[in-house]
């Protein structure tokens, strides 16, 4: 069974709500899932999963520093995360407030690790986004995103 980590930073709960939804759907799709606050995630934990999905609020158009810190620490395992499934999501205050650049910044790190990332041709293309508290649209995007991630993880890690 593929093992997934949904790791998030959230100060006011919006990104956490997205993380909970994504973790619930990954579980419903048959993955073994851990949901962790980034501040309770050790870099060594990353090795234990086949699939790593990271969420952050948008801070000045990029990820919040606790997630950046974890990703910078992951250099310890450069080359060892290759082939794992990766993903990212973000909450921002504004439309056009930088949620997509936040996701792409996270995905760049995952791609540099050699991880496998799936886009979405219909919904939020790079990963789910929310404007403030996740509404029905954002939660639906989290659901369809998690289904796609689960399908890829199950294909690569049967
Ligand atoms: C330091 C800081 C920087 C922020 N920068 C942005 C920004 O560049 N664009 C934006 O739309 N929202 C920005 N916000 C708002 C947050 O992204 C937004 O409130 C988000 O929903 C918070 O997520 P959380 O509830 O998971 O903490 C910023 C908030 C803080 C505290």
Tab-separated table of C-alpha atoms in Angstrom, residues 5-156:
chain	number	residue	atom	x	y	z
A	5	UNK	CA	2.453	12.334	3.963
A	6	UNK	CA	0.332	15.483	3.853
A	7	UNK	CA	2.497	18.111	5.526
A	8	UNK	CA	1.261	21.658	6.047
A	9	UNK	CA	1.926	24.955	7.722
A	10	UNK	CA	-1.123	26.950	8.788
A	11	UNK	CA	-1.338	29.880	11.170
A	12	UNK	CA	-5.064	30.621	10.923
A	13	UNK	CA	-6.452	27.260	9.791
A	14	UNK	CA	-7.184	27.770	6.078
A	15	UNK	CA	-4.350	25.636	4.717
A	16	UNK	CA	-4.992	23.084	7.440
A	17	UNK	CA	-8.589	22.683	6.262
A	18	UNK	CA	-7.305	21.923	2.755
A	19	UNK	CA	-4.732	19.494	4.188
A	20	UNK	CA	-7.423	17.605	6.142
A	21	UNK	CA	-9.587	17.275	3.022
A	22	UNK	CA	-6.679	16.052	0.886
A	23	UNK	CA	-5.609	13.548	3.573
A	24	UNK	CA	-9.183	12.250	3.968
A	25	UNK	CA	-9.557	11.674	0.223
A	26	UNK	CA	-6.139	10.014	-0.097
A	27	UNK	CA	-7.203	7.651	2.708
A	28	UNK	CA	-10.559	6.962	1.071
A	29	UNK	CA	-8.654	6.105	-2.135
A	30	UNK	CA	-6.726	3.415	-0.264
A	31	UNK	CA	-3.437	5.083	0.684
A	32	UNK	CA	-1.886	4.917	4.131
A	33	UNK	CA	-1.779	8.567	5.155
A	34	UNK	CA	-0.143	10.695	7.830
A	35	UNK	CA	-1.261	14.291	8.277
A	36	UNK	CA	1.383	16.437	9.955
A	37	UNK	CA	2.019	20.030	10.830
A	38	UNK	CA	5.372	20.992	9.299
A	39	UNK	CA	6.647	22.002	12.719
A	40	UNK	CA	6.161	18.408	13.874
A	41	UNK	CA	7.770	16.935	10.765
A	42	UNK	CA	11.407	15.922	10.909
A	43	UNK	CA	13.334	15.891	7.668
A	44	UNK	CA	14.148	12.207	8.257
A	45	UNK	CA	10.397	11.476	8.116
A	46	UNK	CA	10.343	12.282	4.390
A	47	UNK	CA	12.167	9.079	3.490
A	48	UNK	CA	9.368	6.942	4.896
A	49	UNK	CA	6.750	7.916	2.296
A	50	UNK	CA	6.083	7.168	-1.373
A	51	UNK	CA	4.095	10.362	-1.767
A	52	UNK	CA	4.734	13.812	-0.253
A	53	UNK	CA	2.130	16.588	-0.500
A	54	UNK	CA	2.993	19.975	1.002
A	55	UNK	CA	0.692	22.882	1.801
A	56	UNK	CA	1.467	26.441	2.791
A	57	UNK	CA	-0.288	29.756	3.053
A	58	UNK	CA	0.979	32.266	0.540
A	59	UNK	CA	3.400	34.622	2.265
A	60	UNK	CA	4.659	37.396	-0.015
A	61	UNK	CA	4.012	35.197	-3.030
A	62	UNK	CA	5.857	32.161	-1.748
A	63	UNK	CA	5.768	29.492	0.943
A	64	UNK	CA	5.944	30.270	4.665
A	65	UNK	CA	9.434	29.870	6.106
A	66	UNK	CA	8.782	26.730	8.239
A	67	UNK	CA	8.079	24.797	5.027
A	68	UNK	CA	11.026	26.411	3.230
A	69	UNK	CA	13.203	25.376	6.182
A	70	UNK	CA	12.072	21.749	5.887
A	71	UNK	CA	12.662	21.740	2.127
A	72	UNK	CA	16.122	23.274	2.576
A	73	UNK	CA	16.932	20.646	5.199
A	74	UNK	CA	15.857	17.972	2.701
A	75	UNK	CA	19.179	18.521	0.894
A	76	UNK	CA	20.344	15.893	3.398
A	77	UNK	CA	18.500	13.398	1.179
A	78	UNK	CA	19.354	14.863	-2.219
A	79	UNK	CA	18.880	12.052	-4.734
A	80	UNK	CA	17.047	9.833	-2.244
A	81	UNK	CA	13.564	11.262	-2.843
A	82	UNK	CA	13.818	10.573	-6.581
A	83	UNK	CA	10.703	8.929	-8.065
A	84	UNK	CA	8.393	9.717	-5.157
A	85	UNK	CA	5.068	11.364	-5.991
A	86	UNK	CA	4.946	15.059	-5.042
A	87	UNK	CA	2.278	17.695	-4.769
A	88	UNK	CA	1.474	21.117	-3.352
A	89	UNK	CA	-1.431	23.367	-2.382
A	90	UNK	CA	-1.824	26.872	-1.008
A	91	UNK	CA	-4.191	29.333	0.582
A	92	UNK	CA	-3.897	33.072	-0.005
A	93	UNK	CA	-5.945	36.128	0.941
A	94	UNK	CA	-6.391	37.437	-2.588
A	95	UNK	CA	-7.129	36.191	-6.089
A	96	UNK	CA	-3.861	36.938	-7.843
A	97	UNK	CA	-2.196	37.105	-4.422
A	98	UNK	CA	0.477	34.578	-5.366
A	99	UNK	CA	-1.030	31.202	-4.521
A	100	UNK	CA	0.124	29.717	-7.843
A	101	UNK	CA	3.664	31.066	-7.430
A	102	UNK	CA	3.678	29.530	-3.946
A	103	UNK	CA	2.690	26.138	-5.330
A	104	UNK	CA	5.249	26.395	-8.131
A	105	UNK	CA	7.993	27.288	-5.637
A	106	UNK	CA	7.201	24.144	-3.650
A	107	UNK	CA	6.974	22.042	-6.823
A	108	UNK	CA	10.331	23.356	-8.041
A	109	UNK	CA	11.985	21.908	-4.946
A	110	UNK	CA	10.210	18.588	-5.447
A	111	UNK	CA	11.177	18.451	-9.123
A	112	UNK	CA	14.802	19.216	-8.238
A	113	UNK	CA	14.606	16.185	-5.961
A	114	UNK	CA	13.523	14.165	-9.011
A	115	UNK	CA	10.013	13.640	-7.729
A	116	UNK	CA	7.020	12.980	-9.997
A	117	UNK	CA	4.362	15.700	-10.117
A	118	UNK	CA	0.955	15.516	-11.767
A	119	UNK	CA	-0.800	18.600	-13.134
A	120	UNK	CA	-4.525	18.955	-13.732
A	121	UNK	CA	-5.910	19.916	-17.133
A	122	UNK	CA	-9.330	20.877	-15.726
A	123	UNK	CA	-9.247	22.258	-12.178
A	124	UNK	CA	-6.529	24.228	-10.390
A	125	UNK	CA	-3.707	23.365	-12.790
A	126	UNK	CA	-0.708	23.268	-10.443
A	127	UNK	CA	-2.442	22.193	-7.239
A	128	UNK	CA	-5.482	23.294	-5.245
A	129	UNK	CA	-5.773	26.922	-4.159
A	130	UNK	CA	-8.086	28.612	-1.729
A	131	UNK	CA	-8.878	32.279	-1.205
A	132	UNK	CA	-9.147	32.587	2.561
A	133	UNK	CA	-11.271	29.920	4.204
A	134	UNK	CA	-11.679	27.059	1.697
A	135	UNK	CA	-15.134	27.224	0.106
A	136	UNK	CA	-17.001	24.489	-1.774
A	137	UNK	CA	-15.022	25.175	-4.974
A	138	UNK	CA	-11.672	24.907	-3.197
A	139	UNK	CA	-12.674	21.749	-1.320
A	140	UNK	CA	-13.898	20.158	-4.564
A	141	UNK	CA	-10.511	20.965	-6.121
A	142	UNK	CA	-8.775	19.391	-3.113
A	143	UNK	CA	-10.902	16.281	-3.618
A	144	UNK	CA	-10.278	15.864	-7.345
A	145	UNK	CA	-6.583	16.670	-6.819
A	146	UNK	CA	-6.233	14.033	-4.095
A	147	UNK	CA	-7.938	11.459	-6.330
A	148	UNK	CA	-5.399	12.165	-9.109
A	149	UNK	CA	-2.467	12.012	-6.688
A	150	UNK	CA	-3.775	8.753	-5.223
A	151	UNK	CA	-4.166	7.190	-8.680
A	152	UNK	CA	-0.575	8.107	-9.573
A	153	UNK	CA	0.793	6.873	-6.233
A	154	UNK	CA	-1.057	3.570	-6.548
A	155	UNK	CA	0.226	3.150	-10.122
A	156	UNK	CA	3.849	3.809	-9.145
